mmCIF file of the N, C-alpha and C atoms, coordinates in Angstrom:
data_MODEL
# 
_entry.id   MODEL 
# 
loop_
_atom_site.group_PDB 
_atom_site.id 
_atom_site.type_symbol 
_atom_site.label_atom_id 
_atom_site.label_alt_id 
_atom_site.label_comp_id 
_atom_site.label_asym_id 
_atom_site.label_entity_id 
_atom_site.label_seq_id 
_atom_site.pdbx_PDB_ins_code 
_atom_site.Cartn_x 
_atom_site.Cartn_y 
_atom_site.Cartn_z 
_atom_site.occupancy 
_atom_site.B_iso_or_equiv 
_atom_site.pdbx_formal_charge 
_atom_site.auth_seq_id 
_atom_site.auth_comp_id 
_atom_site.auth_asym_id 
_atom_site.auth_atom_id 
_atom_site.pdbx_PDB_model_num 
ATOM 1   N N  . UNK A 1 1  ? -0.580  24.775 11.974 1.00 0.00 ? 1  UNK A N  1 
ATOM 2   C CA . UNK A 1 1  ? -0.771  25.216 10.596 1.00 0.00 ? 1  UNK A CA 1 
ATOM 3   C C  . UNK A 1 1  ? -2.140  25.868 10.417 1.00 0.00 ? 1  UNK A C  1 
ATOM 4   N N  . UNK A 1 2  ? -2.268  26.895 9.604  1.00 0.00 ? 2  UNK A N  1 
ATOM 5   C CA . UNK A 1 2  ? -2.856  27.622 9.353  1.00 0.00 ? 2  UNK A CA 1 
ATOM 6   C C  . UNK A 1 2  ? -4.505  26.657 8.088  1.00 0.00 ? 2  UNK A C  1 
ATOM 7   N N  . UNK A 1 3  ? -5.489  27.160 8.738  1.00 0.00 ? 3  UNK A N  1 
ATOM 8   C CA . UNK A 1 3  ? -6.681  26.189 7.776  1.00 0.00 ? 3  UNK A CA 1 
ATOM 9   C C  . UNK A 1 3  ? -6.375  27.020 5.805  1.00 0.00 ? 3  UNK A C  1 
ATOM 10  N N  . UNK A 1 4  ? -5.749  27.900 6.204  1.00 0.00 ? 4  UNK A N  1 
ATOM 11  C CA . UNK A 1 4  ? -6.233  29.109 4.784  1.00 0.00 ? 4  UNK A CA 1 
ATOM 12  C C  . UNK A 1 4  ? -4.854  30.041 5.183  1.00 0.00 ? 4  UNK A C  1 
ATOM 13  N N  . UNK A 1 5  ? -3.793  30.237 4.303  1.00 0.00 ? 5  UNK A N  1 
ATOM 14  C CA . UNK A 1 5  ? -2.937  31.174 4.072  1.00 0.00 ? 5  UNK A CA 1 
ATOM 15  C C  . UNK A 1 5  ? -2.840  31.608 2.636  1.00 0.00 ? 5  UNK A C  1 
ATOM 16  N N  . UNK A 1 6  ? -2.844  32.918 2.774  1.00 0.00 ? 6  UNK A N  1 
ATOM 17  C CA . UNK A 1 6  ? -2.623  33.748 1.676  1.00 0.00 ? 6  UNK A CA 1 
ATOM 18  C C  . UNK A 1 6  ? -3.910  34.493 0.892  1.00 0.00 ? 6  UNK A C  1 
ATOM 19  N N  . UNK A 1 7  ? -4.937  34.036 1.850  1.00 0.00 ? 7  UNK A N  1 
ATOM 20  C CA . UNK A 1 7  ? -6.598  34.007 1.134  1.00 0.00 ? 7  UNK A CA 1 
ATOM 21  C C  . UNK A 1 7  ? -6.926  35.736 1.168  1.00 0.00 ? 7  UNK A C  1 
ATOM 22  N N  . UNK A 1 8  ? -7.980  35.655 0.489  1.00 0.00 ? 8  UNK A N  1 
ATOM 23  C CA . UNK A 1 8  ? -9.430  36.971 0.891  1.00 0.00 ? 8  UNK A CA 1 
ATOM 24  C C  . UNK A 1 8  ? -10.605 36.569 0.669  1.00 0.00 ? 8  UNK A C  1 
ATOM 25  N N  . UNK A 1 9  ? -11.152 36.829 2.105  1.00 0.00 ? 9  UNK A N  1 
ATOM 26  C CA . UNK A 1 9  ? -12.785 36.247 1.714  1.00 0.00 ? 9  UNK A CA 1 
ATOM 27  C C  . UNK A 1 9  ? -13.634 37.343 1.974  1.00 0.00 ? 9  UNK A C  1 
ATOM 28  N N  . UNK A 1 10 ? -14.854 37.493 1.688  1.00 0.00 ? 10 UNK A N  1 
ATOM 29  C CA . UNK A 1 10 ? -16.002 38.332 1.709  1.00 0.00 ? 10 UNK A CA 1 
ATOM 30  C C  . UNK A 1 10 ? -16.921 37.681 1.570  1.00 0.00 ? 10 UNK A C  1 
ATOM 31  N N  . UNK A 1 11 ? -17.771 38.406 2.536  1.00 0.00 ? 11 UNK A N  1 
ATOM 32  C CA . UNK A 1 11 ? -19.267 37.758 2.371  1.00 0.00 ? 11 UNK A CA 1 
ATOM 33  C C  . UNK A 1 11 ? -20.638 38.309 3.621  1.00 0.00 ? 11 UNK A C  1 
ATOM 34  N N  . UNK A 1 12 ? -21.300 37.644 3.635  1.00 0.00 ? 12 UNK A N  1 
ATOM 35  C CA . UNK A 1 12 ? -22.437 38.077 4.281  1.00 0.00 ? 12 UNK A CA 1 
ATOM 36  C C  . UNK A 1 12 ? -22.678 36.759 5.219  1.00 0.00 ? 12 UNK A C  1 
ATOM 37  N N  . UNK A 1 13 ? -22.782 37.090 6.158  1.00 0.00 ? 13 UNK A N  1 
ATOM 38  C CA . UNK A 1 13 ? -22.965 36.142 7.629  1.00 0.00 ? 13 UNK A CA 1 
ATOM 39  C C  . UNK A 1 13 ? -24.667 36.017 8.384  1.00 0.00 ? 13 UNK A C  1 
ATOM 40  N N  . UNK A 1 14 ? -25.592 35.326 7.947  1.00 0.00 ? 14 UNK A N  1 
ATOM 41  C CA . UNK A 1 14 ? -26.513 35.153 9.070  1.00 0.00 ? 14 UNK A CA 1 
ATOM 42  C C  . UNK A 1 14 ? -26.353 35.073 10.858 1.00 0.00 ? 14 UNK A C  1 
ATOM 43  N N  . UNK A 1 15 ? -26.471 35.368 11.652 1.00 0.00 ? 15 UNK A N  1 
ATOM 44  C CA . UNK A 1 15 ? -25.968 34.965 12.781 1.00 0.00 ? 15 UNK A CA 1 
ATOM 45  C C  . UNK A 1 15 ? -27.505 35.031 13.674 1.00 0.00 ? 15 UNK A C  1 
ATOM 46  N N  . UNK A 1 16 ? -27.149 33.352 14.099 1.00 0.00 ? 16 UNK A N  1 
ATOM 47  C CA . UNK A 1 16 ? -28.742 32.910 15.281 1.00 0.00 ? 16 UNK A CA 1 
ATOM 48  C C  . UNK A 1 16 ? -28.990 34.337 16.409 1.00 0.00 ? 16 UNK A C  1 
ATOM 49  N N  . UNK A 1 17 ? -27.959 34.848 16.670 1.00 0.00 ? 17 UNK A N  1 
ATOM 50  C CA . UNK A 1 17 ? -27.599 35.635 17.707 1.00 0.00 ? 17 UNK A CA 1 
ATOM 51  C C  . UNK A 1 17 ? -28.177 37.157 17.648 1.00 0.00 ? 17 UNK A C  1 
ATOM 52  N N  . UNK A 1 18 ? -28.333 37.534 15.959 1.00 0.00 ? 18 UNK A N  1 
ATOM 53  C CA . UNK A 1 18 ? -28.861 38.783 15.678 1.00 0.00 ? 18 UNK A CA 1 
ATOM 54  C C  . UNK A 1 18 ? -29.738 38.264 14.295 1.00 0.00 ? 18 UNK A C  1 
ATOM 55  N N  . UNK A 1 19 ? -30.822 37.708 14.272 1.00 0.00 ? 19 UNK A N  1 
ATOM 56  C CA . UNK A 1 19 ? -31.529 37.151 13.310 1.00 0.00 ? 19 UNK A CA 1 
ATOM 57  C C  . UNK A 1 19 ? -32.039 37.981 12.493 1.00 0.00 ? 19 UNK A C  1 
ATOM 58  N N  . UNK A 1 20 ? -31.779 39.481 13.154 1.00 0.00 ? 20 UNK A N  1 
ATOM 59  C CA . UNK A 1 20 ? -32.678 40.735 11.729 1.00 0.00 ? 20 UNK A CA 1 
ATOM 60  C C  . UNK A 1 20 ? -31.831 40.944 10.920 1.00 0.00 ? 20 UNK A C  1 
ATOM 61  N N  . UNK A 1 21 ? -30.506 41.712 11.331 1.00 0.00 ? 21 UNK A N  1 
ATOM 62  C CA . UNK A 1 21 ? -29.445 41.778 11.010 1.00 0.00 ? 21 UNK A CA 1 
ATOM 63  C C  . UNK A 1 21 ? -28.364 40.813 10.155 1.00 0.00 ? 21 UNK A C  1 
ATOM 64  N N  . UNK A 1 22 ? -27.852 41.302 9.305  1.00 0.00 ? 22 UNK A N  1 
ATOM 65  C CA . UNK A 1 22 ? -26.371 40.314 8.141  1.00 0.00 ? 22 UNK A CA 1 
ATOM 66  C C  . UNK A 1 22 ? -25.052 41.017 8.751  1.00 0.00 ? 22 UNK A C  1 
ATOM 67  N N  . UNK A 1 23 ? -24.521 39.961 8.626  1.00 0.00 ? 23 UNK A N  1 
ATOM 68  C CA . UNK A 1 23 ? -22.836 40.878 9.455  1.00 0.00 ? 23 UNK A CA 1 
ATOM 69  C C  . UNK A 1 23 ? -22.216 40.628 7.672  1.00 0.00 ? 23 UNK A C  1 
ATOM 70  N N  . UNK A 1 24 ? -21.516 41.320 7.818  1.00 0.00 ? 24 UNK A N  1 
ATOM 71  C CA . UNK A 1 24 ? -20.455 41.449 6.522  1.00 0.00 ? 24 UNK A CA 1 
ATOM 72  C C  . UNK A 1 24 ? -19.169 41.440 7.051  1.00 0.00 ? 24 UNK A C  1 
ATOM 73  N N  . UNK A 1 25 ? -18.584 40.211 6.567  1.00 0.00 ? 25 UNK A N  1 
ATOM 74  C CA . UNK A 1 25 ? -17.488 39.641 6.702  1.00 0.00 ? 25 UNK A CA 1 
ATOM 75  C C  . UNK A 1 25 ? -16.764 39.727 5.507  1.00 0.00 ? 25 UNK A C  1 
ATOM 76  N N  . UNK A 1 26 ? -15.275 40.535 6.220  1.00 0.00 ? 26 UNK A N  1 
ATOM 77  C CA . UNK A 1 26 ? -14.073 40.952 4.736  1.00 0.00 ? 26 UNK A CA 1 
ATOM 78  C C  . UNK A 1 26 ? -12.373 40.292 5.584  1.00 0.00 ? 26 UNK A C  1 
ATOM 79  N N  . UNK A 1 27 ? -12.086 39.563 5.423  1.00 0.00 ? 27 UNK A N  1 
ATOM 80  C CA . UNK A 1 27 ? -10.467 38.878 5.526  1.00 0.00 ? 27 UNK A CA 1 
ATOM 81  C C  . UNK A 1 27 ? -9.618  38.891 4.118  1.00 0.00 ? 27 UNK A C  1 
ATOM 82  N N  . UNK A 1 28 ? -8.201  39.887 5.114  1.00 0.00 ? 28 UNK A N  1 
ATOM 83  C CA . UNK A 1 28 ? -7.301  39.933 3.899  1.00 0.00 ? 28 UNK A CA 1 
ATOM 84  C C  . UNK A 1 28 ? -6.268  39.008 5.019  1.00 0.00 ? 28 UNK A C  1 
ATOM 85  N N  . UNK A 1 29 ? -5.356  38.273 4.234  1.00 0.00 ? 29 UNK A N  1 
ATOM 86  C CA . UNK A 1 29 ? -4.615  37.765 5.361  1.00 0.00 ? 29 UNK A CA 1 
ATOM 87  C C  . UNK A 1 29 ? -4.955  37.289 6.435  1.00 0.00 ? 29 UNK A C  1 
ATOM 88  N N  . UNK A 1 30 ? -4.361  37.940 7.081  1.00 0.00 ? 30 UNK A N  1 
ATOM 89  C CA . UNK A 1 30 ? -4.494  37.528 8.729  1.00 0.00 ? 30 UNK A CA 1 
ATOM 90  C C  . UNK A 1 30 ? -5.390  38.497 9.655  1.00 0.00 ? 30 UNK A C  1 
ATOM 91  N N  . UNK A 1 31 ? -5.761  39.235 8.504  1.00 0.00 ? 31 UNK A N  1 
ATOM 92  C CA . UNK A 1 31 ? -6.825  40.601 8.911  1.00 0.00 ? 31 UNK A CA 1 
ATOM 93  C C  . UNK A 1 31 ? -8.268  40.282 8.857  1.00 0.00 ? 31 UNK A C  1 
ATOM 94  N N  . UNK A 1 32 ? -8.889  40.398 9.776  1.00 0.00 ? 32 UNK A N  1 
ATOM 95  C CA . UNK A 1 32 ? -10.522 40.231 9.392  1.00 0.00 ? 32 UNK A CA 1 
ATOM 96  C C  . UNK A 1 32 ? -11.016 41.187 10.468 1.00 0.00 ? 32 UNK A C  1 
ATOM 97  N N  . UNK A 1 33 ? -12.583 41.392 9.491  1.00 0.00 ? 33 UNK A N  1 
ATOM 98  C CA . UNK A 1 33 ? -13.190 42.168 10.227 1.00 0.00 ? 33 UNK A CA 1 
ATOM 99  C C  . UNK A 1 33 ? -14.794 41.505 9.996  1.00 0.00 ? 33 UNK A C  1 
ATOM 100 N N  . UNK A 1 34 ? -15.942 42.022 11.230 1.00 0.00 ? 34 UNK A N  1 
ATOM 101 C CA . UNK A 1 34 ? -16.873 40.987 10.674 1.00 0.00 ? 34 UNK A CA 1 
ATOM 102 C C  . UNK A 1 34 ? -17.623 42.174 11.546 1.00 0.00 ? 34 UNK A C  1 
ATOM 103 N N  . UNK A 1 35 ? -18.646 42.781 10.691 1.00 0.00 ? 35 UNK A N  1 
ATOM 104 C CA . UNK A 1 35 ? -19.264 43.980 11.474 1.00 0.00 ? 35 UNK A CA 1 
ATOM 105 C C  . UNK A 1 35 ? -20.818 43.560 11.251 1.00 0.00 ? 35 UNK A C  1 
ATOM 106 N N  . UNK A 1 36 ? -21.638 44.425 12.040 1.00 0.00 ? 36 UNK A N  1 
ATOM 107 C CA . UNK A 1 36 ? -22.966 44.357 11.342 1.00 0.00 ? 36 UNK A CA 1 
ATOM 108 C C  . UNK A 1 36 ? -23.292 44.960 10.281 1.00 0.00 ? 36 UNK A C  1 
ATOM 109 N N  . UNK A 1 37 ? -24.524 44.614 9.509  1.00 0.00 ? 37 UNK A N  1 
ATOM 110 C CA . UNK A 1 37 ? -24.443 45.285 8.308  1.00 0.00 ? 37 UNK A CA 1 
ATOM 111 C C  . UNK A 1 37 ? -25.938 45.563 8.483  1.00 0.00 ? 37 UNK A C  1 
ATOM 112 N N  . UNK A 1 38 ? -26.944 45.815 7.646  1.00 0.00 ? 38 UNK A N  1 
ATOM 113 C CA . UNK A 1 38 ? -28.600 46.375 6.927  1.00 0.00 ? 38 UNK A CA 1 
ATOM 114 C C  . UNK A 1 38 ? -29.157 45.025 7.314  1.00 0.00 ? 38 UNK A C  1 
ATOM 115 N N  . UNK A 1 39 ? -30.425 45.583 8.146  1.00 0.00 ? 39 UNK A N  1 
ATOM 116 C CA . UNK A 1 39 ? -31.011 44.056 8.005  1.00 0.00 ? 39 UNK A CA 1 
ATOM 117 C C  . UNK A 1 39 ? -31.401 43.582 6.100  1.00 0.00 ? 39 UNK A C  1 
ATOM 118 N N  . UNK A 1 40 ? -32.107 42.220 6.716  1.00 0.00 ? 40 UNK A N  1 
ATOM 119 C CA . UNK A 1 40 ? -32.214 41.124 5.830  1.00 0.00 ? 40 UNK A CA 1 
ATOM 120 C C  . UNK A 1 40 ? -33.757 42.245 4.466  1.00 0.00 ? 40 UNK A C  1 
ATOM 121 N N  . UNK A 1 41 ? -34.202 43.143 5.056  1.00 0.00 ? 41 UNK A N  1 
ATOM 122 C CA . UNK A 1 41 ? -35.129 43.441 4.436  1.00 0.00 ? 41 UNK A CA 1 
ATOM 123 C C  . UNK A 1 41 ? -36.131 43.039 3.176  1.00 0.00 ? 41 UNK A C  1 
ATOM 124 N N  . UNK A 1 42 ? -36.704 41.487 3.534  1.00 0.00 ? 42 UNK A N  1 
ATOM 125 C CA . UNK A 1 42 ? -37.265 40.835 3.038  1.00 0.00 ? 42 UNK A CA 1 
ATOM 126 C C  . UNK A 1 42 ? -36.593 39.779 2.352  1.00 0.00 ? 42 UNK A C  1 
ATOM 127 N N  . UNK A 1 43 ? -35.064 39.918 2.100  1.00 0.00 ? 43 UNK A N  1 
ATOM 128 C CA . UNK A 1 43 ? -33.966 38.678 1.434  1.00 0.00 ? 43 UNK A CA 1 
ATOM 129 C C  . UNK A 1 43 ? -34.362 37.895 2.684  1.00 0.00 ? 43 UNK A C  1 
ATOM 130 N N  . UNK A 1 44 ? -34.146 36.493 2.134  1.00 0.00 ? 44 UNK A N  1 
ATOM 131 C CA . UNK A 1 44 ? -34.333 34.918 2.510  1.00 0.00 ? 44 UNK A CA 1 
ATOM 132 C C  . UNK A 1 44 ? -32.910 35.261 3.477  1.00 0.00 ? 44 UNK A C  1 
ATOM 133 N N  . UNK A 1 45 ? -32.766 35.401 4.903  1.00 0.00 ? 45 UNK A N  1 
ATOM 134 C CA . UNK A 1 45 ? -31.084 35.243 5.462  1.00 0.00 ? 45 UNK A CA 1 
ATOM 135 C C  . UNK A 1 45 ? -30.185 33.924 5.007  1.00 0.00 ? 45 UNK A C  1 
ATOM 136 N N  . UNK A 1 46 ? -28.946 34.615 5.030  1.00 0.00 ? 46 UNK A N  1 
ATOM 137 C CA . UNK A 1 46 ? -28.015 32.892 4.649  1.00 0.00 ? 46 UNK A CA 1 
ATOM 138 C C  . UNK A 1 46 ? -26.986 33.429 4.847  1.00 0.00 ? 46 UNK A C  1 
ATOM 139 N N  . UNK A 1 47 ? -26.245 32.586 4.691  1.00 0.00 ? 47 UNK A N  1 
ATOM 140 C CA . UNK A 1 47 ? -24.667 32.753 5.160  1.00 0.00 ? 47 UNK A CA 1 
ATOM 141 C C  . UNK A 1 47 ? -23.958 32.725 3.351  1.00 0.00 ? 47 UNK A C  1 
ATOM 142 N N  . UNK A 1 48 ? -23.046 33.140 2.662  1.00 0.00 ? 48 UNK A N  1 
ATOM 143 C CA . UNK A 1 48 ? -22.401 33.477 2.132  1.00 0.00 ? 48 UNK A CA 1 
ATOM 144 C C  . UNK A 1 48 ? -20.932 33.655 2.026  1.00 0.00 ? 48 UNK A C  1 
ATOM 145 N N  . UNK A 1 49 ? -20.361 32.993 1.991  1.00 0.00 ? 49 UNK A N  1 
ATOM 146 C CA . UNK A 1 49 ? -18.821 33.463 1.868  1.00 0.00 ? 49 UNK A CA 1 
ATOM 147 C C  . UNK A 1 49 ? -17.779 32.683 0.587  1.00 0.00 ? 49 UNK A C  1 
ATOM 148 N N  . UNK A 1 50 ? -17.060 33.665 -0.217 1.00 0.00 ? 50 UNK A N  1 
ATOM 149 C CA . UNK A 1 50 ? -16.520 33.802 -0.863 1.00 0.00 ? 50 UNK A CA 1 
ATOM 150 C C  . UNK A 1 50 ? -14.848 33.220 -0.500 1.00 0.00 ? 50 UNK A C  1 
ATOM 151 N N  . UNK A 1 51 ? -14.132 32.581 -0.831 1.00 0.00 ? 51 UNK A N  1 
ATOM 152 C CA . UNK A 1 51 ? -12.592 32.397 -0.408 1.00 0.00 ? 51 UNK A CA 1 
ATOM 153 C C  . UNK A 1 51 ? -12.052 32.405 -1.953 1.00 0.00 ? 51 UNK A C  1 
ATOM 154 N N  . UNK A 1 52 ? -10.786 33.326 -2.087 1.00 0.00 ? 52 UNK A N  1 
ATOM 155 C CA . UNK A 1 52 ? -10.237 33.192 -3.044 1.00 0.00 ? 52 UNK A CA 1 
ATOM 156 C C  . UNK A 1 52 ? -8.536  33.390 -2.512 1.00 0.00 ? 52 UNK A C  1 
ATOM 157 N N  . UNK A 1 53 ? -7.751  32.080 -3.106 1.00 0.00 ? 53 UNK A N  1 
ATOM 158 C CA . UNK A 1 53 ? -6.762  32.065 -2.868 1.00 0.00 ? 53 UNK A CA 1 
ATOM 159 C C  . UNK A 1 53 ? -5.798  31.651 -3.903 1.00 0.00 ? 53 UNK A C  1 
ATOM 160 N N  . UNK A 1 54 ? -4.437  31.503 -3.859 1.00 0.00 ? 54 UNK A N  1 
ATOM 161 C CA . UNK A 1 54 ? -3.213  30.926 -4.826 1.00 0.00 ? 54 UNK A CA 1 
ATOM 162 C C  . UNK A 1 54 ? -4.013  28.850 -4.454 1.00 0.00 ? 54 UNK A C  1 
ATOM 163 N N  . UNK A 1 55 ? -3.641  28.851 -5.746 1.00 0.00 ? 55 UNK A N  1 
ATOM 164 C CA . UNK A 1 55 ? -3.699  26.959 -5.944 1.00 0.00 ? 55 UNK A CA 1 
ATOM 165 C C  . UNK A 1 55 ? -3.005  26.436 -4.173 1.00 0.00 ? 55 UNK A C  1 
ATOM 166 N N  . UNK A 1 56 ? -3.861  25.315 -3.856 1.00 0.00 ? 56 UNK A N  1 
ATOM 167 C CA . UNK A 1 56 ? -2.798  24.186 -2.667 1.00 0.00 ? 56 UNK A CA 1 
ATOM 168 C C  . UNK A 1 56 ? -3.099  25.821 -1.492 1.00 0.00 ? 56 UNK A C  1 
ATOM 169 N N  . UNK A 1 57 ? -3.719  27.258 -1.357 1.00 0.00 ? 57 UNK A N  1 
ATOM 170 C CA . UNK A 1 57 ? -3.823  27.522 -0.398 1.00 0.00 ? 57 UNK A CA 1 
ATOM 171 C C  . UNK A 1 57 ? -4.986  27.650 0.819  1.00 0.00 ? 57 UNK A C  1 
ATOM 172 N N  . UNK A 1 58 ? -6.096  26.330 0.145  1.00 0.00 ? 58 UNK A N  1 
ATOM 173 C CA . UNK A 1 58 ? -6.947  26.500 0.941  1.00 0.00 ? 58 UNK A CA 1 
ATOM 174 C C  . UNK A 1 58 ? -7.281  24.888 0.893  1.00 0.00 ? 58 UNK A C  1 
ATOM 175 N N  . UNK A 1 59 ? -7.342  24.240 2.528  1.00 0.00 ? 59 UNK A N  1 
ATOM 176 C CA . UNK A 1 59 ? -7.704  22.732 2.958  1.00 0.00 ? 59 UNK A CA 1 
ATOM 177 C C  . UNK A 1 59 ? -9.545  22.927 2.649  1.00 0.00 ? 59 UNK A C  1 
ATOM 178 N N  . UNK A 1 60 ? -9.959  22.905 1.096  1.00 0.00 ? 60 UNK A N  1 
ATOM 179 C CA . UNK A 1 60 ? -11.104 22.744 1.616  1.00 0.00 ? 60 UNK A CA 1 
ATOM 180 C C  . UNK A 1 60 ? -12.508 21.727 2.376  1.00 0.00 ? 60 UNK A C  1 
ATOM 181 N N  . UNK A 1 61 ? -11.137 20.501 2.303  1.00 0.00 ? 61 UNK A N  1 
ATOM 182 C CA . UNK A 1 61 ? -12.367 19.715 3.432  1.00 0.00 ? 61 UNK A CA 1 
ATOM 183 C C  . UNK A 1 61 ? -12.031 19.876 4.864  1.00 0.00 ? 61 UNK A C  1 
ATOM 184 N N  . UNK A 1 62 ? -10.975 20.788 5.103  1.00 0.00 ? 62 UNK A N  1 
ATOM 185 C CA . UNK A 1 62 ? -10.649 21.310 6.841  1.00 0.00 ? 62 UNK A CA 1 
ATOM 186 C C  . UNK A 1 62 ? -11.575 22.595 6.641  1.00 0.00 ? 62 UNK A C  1 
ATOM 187 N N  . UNK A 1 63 ? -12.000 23.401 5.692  1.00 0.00 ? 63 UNK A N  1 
ATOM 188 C CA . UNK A 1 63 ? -12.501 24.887 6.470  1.00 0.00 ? 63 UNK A CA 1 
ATOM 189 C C  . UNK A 1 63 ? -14.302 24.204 5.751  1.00 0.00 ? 63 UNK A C  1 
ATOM 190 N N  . UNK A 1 64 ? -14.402 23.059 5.129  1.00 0.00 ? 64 UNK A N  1 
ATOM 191 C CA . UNK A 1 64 ? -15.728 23.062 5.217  1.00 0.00 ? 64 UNK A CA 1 
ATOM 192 C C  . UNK A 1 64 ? -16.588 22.116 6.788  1.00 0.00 ? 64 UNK A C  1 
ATOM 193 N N  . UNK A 1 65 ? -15.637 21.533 7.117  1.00 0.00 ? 65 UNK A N  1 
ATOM 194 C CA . UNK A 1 65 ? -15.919 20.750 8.384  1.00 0.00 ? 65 UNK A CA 1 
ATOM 195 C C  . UNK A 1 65 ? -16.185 22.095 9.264  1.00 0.00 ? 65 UNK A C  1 
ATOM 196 N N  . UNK A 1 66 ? -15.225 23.136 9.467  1.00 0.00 ? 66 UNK A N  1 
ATOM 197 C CA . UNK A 1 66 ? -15.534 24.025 10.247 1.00 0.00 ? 66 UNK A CA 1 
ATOM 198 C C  . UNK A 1 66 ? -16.568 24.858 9.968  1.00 0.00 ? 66 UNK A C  1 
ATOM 199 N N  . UNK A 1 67 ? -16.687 25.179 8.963  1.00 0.00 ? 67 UNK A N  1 
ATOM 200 C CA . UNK A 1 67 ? -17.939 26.161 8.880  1.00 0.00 ? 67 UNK A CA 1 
ATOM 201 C C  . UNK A 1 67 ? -19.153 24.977 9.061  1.00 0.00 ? 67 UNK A C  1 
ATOM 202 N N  . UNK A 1 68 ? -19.454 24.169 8.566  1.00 0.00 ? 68 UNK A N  1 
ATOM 203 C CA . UNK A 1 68 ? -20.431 23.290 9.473  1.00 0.00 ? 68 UNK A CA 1 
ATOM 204 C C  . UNK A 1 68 ? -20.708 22.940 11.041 1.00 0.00 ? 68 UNK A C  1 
ATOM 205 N N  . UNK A 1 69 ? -19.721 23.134 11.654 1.00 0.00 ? 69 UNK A N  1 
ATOM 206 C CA . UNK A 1 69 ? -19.402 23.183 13.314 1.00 0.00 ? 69 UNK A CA 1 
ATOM 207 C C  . UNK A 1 69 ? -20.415 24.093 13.371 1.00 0.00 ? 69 UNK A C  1 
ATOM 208 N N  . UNK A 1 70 ? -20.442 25.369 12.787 1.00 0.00 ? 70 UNK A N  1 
ATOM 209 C CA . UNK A 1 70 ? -20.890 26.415 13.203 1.00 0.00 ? 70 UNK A CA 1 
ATOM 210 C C  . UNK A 1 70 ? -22.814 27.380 12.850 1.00 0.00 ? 70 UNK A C  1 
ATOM 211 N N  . UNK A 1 71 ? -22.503 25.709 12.084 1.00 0.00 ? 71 UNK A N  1 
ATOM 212 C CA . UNK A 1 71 ? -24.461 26.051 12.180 1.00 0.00 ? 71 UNK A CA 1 
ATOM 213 C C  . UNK A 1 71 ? -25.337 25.497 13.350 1.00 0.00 ? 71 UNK A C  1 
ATOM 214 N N  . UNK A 1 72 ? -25.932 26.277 13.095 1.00 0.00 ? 72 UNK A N  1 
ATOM 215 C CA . UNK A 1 72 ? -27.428 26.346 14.797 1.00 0.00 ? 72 UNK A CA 1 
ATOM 216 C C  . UNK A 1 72 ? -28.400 25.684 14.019 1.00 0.00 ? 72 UNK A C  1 
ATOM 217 N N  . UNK A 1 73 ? -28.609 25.031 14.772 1.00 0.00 ? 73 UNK A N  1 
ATOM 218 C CA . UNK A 1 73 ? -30.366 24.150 14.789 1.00 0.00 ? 73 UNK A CA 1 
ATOM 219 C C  . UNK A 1 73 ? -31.185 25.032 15.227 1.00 0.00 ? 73 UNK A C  1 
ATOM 220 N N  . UNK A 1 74 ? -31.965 25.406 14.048 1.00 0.00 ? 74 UNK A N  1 
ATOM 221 C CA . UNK A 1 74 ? -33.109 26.606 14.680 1.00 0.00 ? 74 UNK A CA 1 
ATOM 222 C C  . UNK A 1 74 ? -34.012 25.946 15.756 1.00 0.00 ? 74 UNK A C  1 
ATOM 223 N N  . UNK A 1 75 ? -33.841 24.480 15.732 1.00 0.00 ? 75 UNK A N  1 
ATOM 224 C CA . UNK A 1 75 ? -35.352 24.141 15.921 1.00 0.00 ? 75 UNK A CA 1 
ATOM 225 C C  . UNK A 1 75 ? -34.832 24.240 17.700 1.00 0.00 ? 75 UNK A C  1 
ATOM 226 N N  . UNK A 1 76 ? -33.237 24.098 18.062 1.00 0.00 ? 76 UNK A N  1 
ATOM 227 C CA . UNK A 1 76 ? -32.506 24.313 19.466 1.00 0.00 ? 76 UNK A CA 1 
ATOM 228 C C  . UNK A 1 76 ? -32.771 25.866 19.847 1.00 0.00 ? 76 UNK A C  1 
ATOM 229 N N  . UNK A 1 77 ? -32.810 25.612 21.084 1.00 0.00 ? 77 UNK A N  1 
ATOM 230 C CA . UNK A 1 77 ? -32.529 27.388 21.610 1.00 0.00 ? 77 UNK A CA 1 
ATOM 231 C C  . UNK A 1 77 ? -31.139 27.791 21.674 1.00 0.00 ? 77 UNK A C  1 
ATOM 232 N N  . UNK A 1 78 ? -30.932 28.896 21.876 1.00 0.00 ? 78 UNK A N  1 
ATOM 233 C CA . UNK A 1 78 ? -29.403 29.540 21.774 1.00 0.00 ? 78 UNK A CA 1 
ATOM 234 C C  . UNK A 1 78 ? -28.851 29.448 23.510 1.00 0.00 ? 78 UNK A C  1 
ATOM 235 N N  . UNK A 1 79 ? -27.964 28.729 23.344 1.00 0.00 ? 79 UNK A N  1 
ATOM 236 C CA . UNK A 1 79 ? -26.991 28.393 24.664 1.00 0.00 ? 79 UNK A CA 1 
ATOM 237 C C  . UNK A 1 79 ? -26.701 30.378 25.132 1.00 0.00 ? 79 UNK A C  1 
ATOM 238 N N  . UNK A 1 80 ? -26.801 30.504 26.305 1.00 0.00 ? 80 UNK A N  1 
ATOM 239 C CA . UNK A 1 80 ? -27.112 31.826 26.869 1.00 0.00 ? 80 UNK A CA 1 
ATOM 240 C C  . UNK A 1 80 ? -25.531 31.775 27.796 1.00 0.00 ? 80 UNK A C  1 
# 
């Protein structure tokens, strides 16, 4: 089963991996795309994302466990 059916999200992505840089993240469906975008040019970086779906179509204590998986400990180095 699917964490999110029927959704669209947008938003802006920090990533440890390109720390100048915001990726902009757009999912329709089962479609996503997650590109780079303008660096941070003096904005504070953060992660951002938007989910909007029909009622009962989003587990949000299954997709908030996951997006927590996916934060970096600055104070760690980046696994190479």
């Amino acid at each position: 089963p699917s964490i999110i059916t029927g959704v669209r999200c947008n938003g802006v992505v920090n990533f440890a991996e390109v720390p100048g840089l915001r990726a902009v993240l757009q999912v329709i469906g089962r479609r996503s795309d997650l590109v780079p975008g303008e660096t941070w040019d003096g904005d504070q970086p953060l992660t951002r994302i938007v989910a909007i779906g029909a009622p009962g179509g989003i587990d949000a204590e299954v997709l908030s466990t996951t997006f927590e998986a996916c934060i970096v400990n600055r104070q760690s180095p980046i696994a190479e």
